[in-house]
mmCIF file of C-alpha atoms in Angstrom:
data_model
loop_
_atom_site.group_PDB
_atom_site.id
_atom_site.type_symbol
_atom_site.label_atom_id
_atom_site.label_comp_id
_atom_site.label_asym_id
_atom_site.label_seq_id
_atom_site.Cartn_x
_atom_site.Cartn_y
_atom_site.Cartn_z
ATOM 1 C CA MET A 99 0.000 0.000 0.000
ATOM 2 C CA CYS A 100 1.215 3.548 -0.731
ATOM 3 C CA ASP A 101 2.232 5.762 2.141
ATOM 4 C CA ALA A 102 -0.078 8.577 3.161
ATOM 5 C CA LEU A 103 0.020 11.505 0.765
ATOM 6 C CA PRO A 104 1.932 14.567 2.003
ATOM 7 C CA LEU A 105 0.133 17.797 2.781
ATOM 8 C CA THR A 106 0.923 20.216 -0.063
ATOM 9 C CA GLY A 107 -1.523 23.115 0.338
ATOM 10 C CA GLU A 108 -3.342 22.065 -2.848
ATOM 11 C CA ARG A 109 -5.290 19.253 -1.211
ATOM 12 C CA THR A 110 -6.408 18.234 2.235
ATOM 13 C CA VAL A 111 -5.714 14.786 3.630
ATOM 14 C CA PRO A 112 -7.107 12.829 6.588
ATOM 15 C CA GLY A 113 -5.184 11.986 9.713
ATOM 16 C CA ILE A 114 -3.241 15.238 10.313
ATOM 17 C CA PRO A 115 -4.413 16.857 13.581
ATOM 18 C CA GLU A 116 -3.478 20.435 12.580
ATOM 19 C CA GLU A 117 -5.301 19.977 9.260
ATOM 20 C CA ASN A 118 -8.419 18.488 10.800
ATOM 21 C CA TYR A 119 -10.582 21.622 10.552
ATOM 22 C CA TRP A 120 -10.030 21.879 6.793
ATOM 23 C CA PHE A 121 -10.397 18.159 6.254
ATOM 24 C CA ARG A 122 -13.751 18.103 8.068
ATOM 25 C CA ARG A 123 -14.909 21.206 6.166
ATOM 26 C CA HIS A 124 -14.239 19.288 2.940
ATOM 27 C CA GLU A 125 -15.716 16.055 4.276
ATOM 28 C CA ILE A 126 -19.117 17.570 5.056
ATOM 29 C CA ALA A 127 -19.763 18.044 1.328
ATOM 30 C CA TYR A 128 -19.306 14.322 0.673
ATOM 31 C CA LEU A 129 -21.465 13.375 3.641
ATOM 32 C CA ALA A 130 -24.204 15.683 2.335
ATOM 33 C CA ILE A 131 -24.431 13.655 -0.896
ATOM 34 C CA ALA A 132 -23.455 10.225 0.465
ATOM 35 C CA ASP A 133 -26.765 8.520 -0.281
ATOM 36 C CA ARG A 134 -27.839 10.712 -3.203
ATOM 37 C CA TYR A 135 -26.045 8.725 -5.902
ATOM 38 C CA ALA A 136 -26.331 5.151 -4.666
ATOM 39 C CA GLY A 137 -26.731 2.903 -7.712
ATOM 40 C CA ARG A 138 -25.627 5.703 -10.060
ATOM 41 C CA THR A 139 -22.532 6.187 -12.214
ATOM 42 C CA VAL A 140 -20.443 8.967 -10.656
ATOM 43 C CA PHE A 141 -17.316 10.722 -11.871
ATOM 44 C CA GLU A 142 -15.220 12.711 -9.407
ATOM 45 C CA ALA A 143 -13.240 15.395 -11.222
ATOM 46 C CA GLY A 144 -10.182 16.119 -9.108
ATOM 47 C CA SER A 145 -10.261 13.497 -6.364
ATOM 48 C CA GLY A 146 -7.068 14.369 -4.472
ATOM 49 C CA GLU A 147 -6.390 11.856 -1.714
ATOM 50 C CA GLY A 148 -9.466 9.866 -2.713
ATOM 51 C CA TYR A 149 -11.310 9.598 0.590
ATOM 52 C CA GLY A 150 -14.427 11.255 -0.869
ATOM 53 C CA ALA A 151 -14.614 9.018 -3.923
ATOM 54 C CA ALA A 152 -14.184 6.034 -1.621
ATOM 55 C CA LEU A 153 -17.016 7.220 0.633
ATOM 56 C CA LEU A 154 -19.373 7.482 -2.347
ATOM 57 C CA ALA A 155 -18.347 4.021 -3.545
ATOM 58 C CA GLU A 156 -18.998 2.578 -0.092
ATOM 59 C CA GLU A 157 -22.503 4.052 -0.246
ATOM 60 C CA GLY A 158 -23.276 2.188 -3.476
ATOM 61 C CA ALA A 159 -22.221 4.464 -6.328
ATOM 62 C CA THR A 160 -20.083 3.207 -9.205
ATOM 63 C CA VAL A 161 -17.236 5.718 -8.970
ATOM 64 C CA THR A 162 -14.586 6.698 -11.480
ATOM 65 C CA ALA A 163 -12.197 9.433 -10.374
ATOM 66 C CA LEU A 164 -9.514 11.508 -12.033
ATOM 67 C CA ASP A 165 -6.556 13.526 -10.806
ATOM 68 C CA TYR A 166 -3.628 15.240 -12.504
ATOM 69 C CA ASP A 167 -1.102 14.354 -9.781
ATOM 70 C CA GLU A 168 0.514 10.966 -10.448
ATOM 71 C CA SER A 169 1.287 10.320 -6.777
ATOM 72 C CA ALA A 170 -2.383 10.882 -5.909
ATOM 73 C CA VAL A 171 -3.443 8.498 -8.672
ATOM 74 C CA ALA A 172 -1.108 5.781 -7.376
ATOM 75 C CA HIS A 173 -2.292 6.372 -3.816
ATOM 76 C CA VAL A 174 -5.977 6.036 -4.707
ATOM 77 C CA ARG A 175 -5.387 2.889 -6.755
ATOM 78 C CA SER A 176 -3.531 1.299 -3.850
ATOM 79 C CA THR A 177 -5.721 2.502 -1.004
ATOM 80 C CA TYR A 178 -9.288 2.580 -2.353
ATOM 81 C CA PRO A 179 -9.923 -0.485 -4.563
ATOM 82 C CA LYS A 180 -13.602 0.318 -5.094
ATOM 83 C CA VAL A 181 -12.661 3.456 -7.038
ATOM 84 C CA THR A 182 -11.638 3.278 -10.704
ATOM 85 C CA MET A 183 -8.828 5.812 -10.851
ATOM 86 C CA LEU A 184 -7.690 7.702 -13.972
ATOM 87 C CA HIS A 185 -4.800 10.066 -14.606
ATOM 88 C CA GLY A 186 -5.558 13.097 -16.734
ATOM 89 C CA ASN A 187 -6.365 16.766 -17.151
ATOM 90 C CA LEU A 188 -9.686 18.327 -16.196
ATOM 91 C CA ALA A 189 -9.588 20.434 -19.355
ATOM 92 C CA GLU A 190 -10.039 17.283 -21.453
ATOM 93 C CA LEU A 191 -11.879 14.552 -19.563
ATOM 94 C CA PRO A 192 -11.054 10.998 -20.706
ATOM 95 C CA LEU A 193 -14.711 9.973 -20.811
ATOM 96 C CA ASP A 194 -17.234 9.389 -23.580
ATOM 97 C CA ASP A 195 -20.043 11.824 -24.266
ATOM 98 C CA ALA A 196 -23.122 11.372 -22.065
ATOM 99 C CA SER A 197 -21.486 8.577 -20.057
ATOM 100 C CA VAL A 198 -22.125 9.428 -16.372
ATOM 101 C CA ASP A 199 -25.099 10.251 -14.181
ATOM 102 C CA ALA A 200 -23.288 12.695 -11.913
ATOM 103 C CA VAL A 201 -20.063 14.669 -11.672
ATOM 104 C CA VAL A 202 -18.643 15.612 -8.265
ATOM 105 C CA ASN A 203 -16.216 18.539 -8.089
ATOM 106 C CA PHE A 204 -15.380 19.661 -4.569
ATOM 107 C CA GLN A 205 -12.824 22.362 -3.762
ATOM 108 C CA VAL A 206 -11.170 22.073 -7.184
ATOM 109 C CA ILE A 207 -12.505 24.647 -9.641
ATOM 110 C CA GLU A 208 -10.696 27.485 -7.830
ATOM 111 C CA HIS A 209 -7.399 25.785 -8.799
ATOM 112 C CA LEU A 210 -8.146 25.693 -12.544
ATOM 113 C CA TRP A 211 -6.845 28.120 -15.143
ATOM 114 C CA ASP A 212 -9.653 27.484 -17.643
ATOM 115 C CA GLN A 213 -12.810 27.099 -15.596
ATOM 116 C CA PRO A 214 -15.246 27.503 -18.542
ATOM 117 C CA GLN A 215 -13.493 24.748 -20.506
ATOM 118 C CA PHE A 216 -13.722 22.364 -17.569
ATOM 119 C CA LEU A 217 -17.445 23.012 -17.163
ATOM 120 C CA ARG A 218 -18.033 22.480 -20.875
ATOM 121 C CA GLU A 219 -16.351 19.101 -20.465
ATOM 122 C CA VAL A 220 -18.621 18.342 -17.497
ATOM 123 C CA ALA A 221 -21.673 19.123 -19.618
ATOM 124 C CA ARG A 222 -20.332 16.885 -22.382
ATOM 125 C CA VAL A 223 -19.846 13.786 -20.207
ATOM 126 C CA LEU A 224 -23.108 14.111 -18.268
ATOM 127 C CA ARG A 225 -26.114 12.200 -19.501
ATOM 128 C CA PRO A 226 -29.227 14.292 -20.231
ATOM 129 C CA GLY A 227 -30.753 15.078 -16.846
ATOM 130 C CA GLY A 228 -27.421 14.301 -15.162
ATOM 131 C CA GLU A 229 -26.174 16.435 -12.312
ATOM 132 C CA LEU A 230 -23.046 18.312 -11.329
ATOM 133 C CA VAL A 231 -22.517 18.941 -7.615
ATOM 134 C CA ILE A 232 -19.784 21.467 -6.953
ATOM 135 C CA SER A 233 -18.265 23.227 -3.964
ATOM 136 C CA THR A 234 -15.702 26.007 -3.844
ATOM 137 C CA PRO A 235 -14.545 28.616 -1.323
ATOM 138 C CA ASN A 236 -16.747 31.680 -1.331
ATOM 139 C CA ARG A 237 -14.493 34.540 -2.459
ATOM 140 C CA VAL A 238 -16.464 36.976 -0.308
ATOM 141 C CA THR A 239 -15.400 35.246 2.908
ATOM 142 C CA PHE A 240 -12.265 33.332 1.855
ATOM 143 C CA SER A 241 -10.352 36.289 0.364
ATOM 144 C CA PRO A 242 -12.447 39.248 1.532
ATOM 145 C CA GLY A 243 -11.936 42.510 -0.306
ATOM 146 C CA ARG A 244 -9.460 40.987 -2.768
ATOM 147 C CA ASP A 245 -9.503 40.101 -6.451
ATOM 148 C CA THR A 246 -6.318 38.041 -6.056
ATOM 149 C CA PRO A 247 -6.770 34.884 -3.950
ATOM 150 C CA LEU A 248 -4.917 34.662 -0.649
ATOM 151 C CA ASN A 249 -4.185 30.992 -1.310
ATOM 152 C CA PRO A 250 -1.246 30.821 -3.759
ATOM 153 C CA PHE A 251 -2.627 27.596 -5.257
ATOM 154 C CA HIS A 252 -5.909 29.258 -6.267
ATOM 155 C CA THR A 253 -6.182 30.861 -9.701
ATOM 156 C CA ARG A 254 -9.656 32.377 -9.409
ATOM 157 C CA GLU A 255 -12.092 32.276 -6.525
ATOM 158 C CA LEU A 256 -15.798 32.859 -7.092
ATOM 159 C CA ASN A 257 -18.791 34.379 -5.406
ATOM 160 C CA SER A 258 -22.311 33.031 -5.811
ATOM 161 C CA ASP A 259 -23.191 35.129 -8.855
ATOM 162 C CA GLU A 260 -19.910 34.316 -10.600
ATOM 163 C CA LEU A 261 -20.311 30.580 -10.076
ATOM 164 C CA THR A 262 -23.883 30.756 -11.349
ATOM 165 C CA GLU A 263 -22.719 32.605 -14.468
ATOM 166 C CA LEU A 264 -20.021 30.005 -15.168
ATOM 167 C CA LEU A 265 -22.402 27.077 -14.784
ATOM 168 C CA GLU A 266 -25.083 28.627 -16.969
ATOM 169 C CA GLY A 267 -22.472 29.569 -19.552
ATOM 170 C CA ALA A 268 -21.608 25.878 -19.878
ATOM 171 C CA GLY A 269 -25.254 25.013 -20.543
ATOM 172 C CA LEU A 270 -26.036 23.771 -17.028
ATOM 173 C CA GLU A 271 -29.148 24.750 -15.087
ATOM 174 C CA VAL A 272 -28.475 25.673 -11.464
ATOM 175 C CA THR A 273 -31.130 23.851 -9.450
ATOM 176 C CA GLU A 274 -30.029 24.471 -5.880
ATOM 177 C CA LYS A 275 -27.711 26.973 -4.197
ATOM 178 C CA LEU A 276 -26.439 25.982 -0.781
ATOM 179 C CA GLY A 277 -23.576 27.089 1.402
ATOM 180 C CA VAL A 278 -21.345 25.583 4.089
ATOM 181 C CA TYR A 279 -21.413 27.379 7.449
ATOM 182 C CA HIS A 280 -20.124 26.976 10.965
ATOM 183 C CA GLY A 281 -22.645 25.218 13.157
ATOM 184 C CA ALA A 282 -23.258 26.055 16.812
ATOM 185 C CA ARG A 283 -20.095 24.418 18.175
ATOM 186 C CA LEU A 284 -17.816 26.122 15.655
ATOM 187 C CA ALA A 285 -19.565 29.440 16.225
ATOM 188 C CA GLU A 286 -18.687 29.065 19.902
ATOM 189 C CA LEU A 287 -15.060 28.328 18.960
ATOM 190 C CA ASP A 288 -15.086 31.490 16.834
ATOM 191 C CA ARG A 289 -16.051 33.487 19.903
ATOM 192 C CA HIS A 290 -13.576 31.680 22.131
ATOM 193 C CA HIS A 291 -10.648 32.273 19.777
ATOM 194 C CA GLY A 292 -10.963 36.035 19.397
ATOM 195 C CA GLY A 293 -13.763 36.152 16.836
ATOM 196 C CA SER A 294 -12.407 33.764 14.202
ATOM 197 C CA PHE A 295 -11.397 30.155 14.739
ATOM 198 C CA ILE A 296 -10.012 30.150 11.188
ATOM 199 C CA ASP A 297 -7.806 33.203 11.748
ATOM 200 C CA ALA A 298 -6.497 31.698 14.981
ATOM 201 C CA GLN A 299 -5.267 28.680 13.022
ATOM 202 C CA ILE A 300 -3.803 30.743 10.193
ATOM 203 C CA ASP A 301 -1.992 33.077 12.588
ATOM 204 C CA ARG A 302 -0.298 30.177 14.356
ATOM 205 C CA SER A 303 0.634 28.494 11.086
ATOM 206 C CA LEU A 304 2.216 31.694 9.743
ATOM 207 C CA ALA A 305 4.121 32.192 12.976
ATOM 208 C CA GLY A 306 5.960 28.914 12.391
ATOM 209 C CA GLU A 307 5.806 28.050 16.079
ATOM 210 C CA PRO A 308 4.203 25.165 17.999
ATOM 211 C CA TRP A 309 0.465 25.570 18.413
ATOM 212 C CA PRO A 310 -0.953 26.320 21.868
ATOM 213 C CA GLU A 311 -2.301 23.155 23.451
ATOM 214 C CA GLU A 312 -5.851 24.497 23.633
ATOM 215 C CA LEU A 313 -5.952 25.454 19.948
ATOM 216 C CA SER A 314 -4.500 22.099 18.924
ATOM 217 C CA ARG A 315 -7.104 20.291 21.001
ATOM 218 C CA ASP A 316 -9.974 22.347 19.584
ATOM 219 C CA VAL A 317 -8.842 21.809 15.981
ATOM 220 C CA ALA A 318 -8.310 18.088 16.441
ATOM 221 C CA GLY A 319 -11.795 17.783 17.934
ATOM 222 C CA VAL A 320 -13.697 19.261 14.970
ATOM 223 C CA ALA A 321 -16.176 16.878 13.317
ATOM 224 C CA ALA A 322 -17.821 17.188 9.917
ATOM 225 C CA THR A 323 -21.170 17.468 11.671
ATOM 226 C CA ASP A 324 -19.974 20.725 13.269
ATOM 227 C CA PHE A 325 -20.623 22.347 9.877
ATOM 228 C CA ASP A 326 -24.062 23.153 8.480
ATOM 229 C CA VAL A 327 -25.125 22.964 4.837
ATOM 230 C CA ARG A 328 -28.039 25.322 4.216
ATOM 231 C CA PRO A 329 -29.380 27.714 1.568
ATOM 232 C CA ASP A 330 -26.657 29.903 0.103
ATOM 233 C CA ALA A 331 -26.150 33.422 1.398
ATOM 234 C CA PRO A 332 -23.441 36.009 0.717
ATOM 235 C CA ASP A 333 -21.560 35.094 3.895
ATOM 236 C CA SER A 334 -21.292 31.310 3.412
ATOM 237 C CA LEU A 335 -17.825 29.820 3.890
ATOM 238 C CA ASP A 336 -18.069 27.598 0.812
ATOM 239 C CA LEU A 337 -20.501 27.614 -2.084
ATOM 240 C CA PHE A 338 -22.266 24.270 -2.616
ATOM 241 C CA PHE A 339 -24.339 24.111 -5.818
ATOM 242 C CA TYR A 340 -26.275 21.533 -7.805
ATOM 243 C CA ALA A 341 -26.594 22.023 -11.565
ATOM 244 C CA ARG A 342 -28.382 19.840 -14.125
ATOM 245 C CA LYS A 343 -27.786 19.093 -17.782
ATOM 246 C CA SER A 344 -30.991 19.706 -19.655
ATOM 247 C CA THR A 345 -32.820 16.902 -21.400
ATOM 248 C CA PRO A 346 -33.456 17.118 -25.162
#
């Protein structure tokens, strides 16, 4: 079996205590759709470590995944045998036209240089009536007041209107706009850590010093269920949209 993938800043991986907040914030999106695609053919575009594709496969979906990073591809093939893993570029998906029921794309589109081309490819591979489910950091809250993303691995972050425009421009109908938010426990941690639990983590990471024991304990204790997924609003942490390919 391959060793655990290293943390690079481009993807999140399970099992790293200091990364647990971000991992759980990604995980909640997969849990929100876990039973939605049971018995369906699902393609995950940009699967990273592969834990999400594996979760969907465990829930009964037939899952094919793709990533550009060769080490990630090898890791998924070794670690998650229920997932059919491909190596390739999201700008040219190695799938036939109208070949999948659903495309999953979580926390990936903000890394892409040609977002419209990727979404056109999604529309091509979806069957009529098929569905894209996509999440991405909300530019309004992730890089507030900036046009240039704070994360050096992000090429373009989006707000709700911009994501809607991209999806519709690719011929997809946006059917539901949701957002990821802090639930009650994380809201309390925001208050406890000076107004922002996220900033408390970022400040300690940038300082390059050991984390305070209390902060480490609070981060390690975050669960996916500490996040809420509810109708999208301008202040959501992440955008979480469903979009459908129209039927003839």
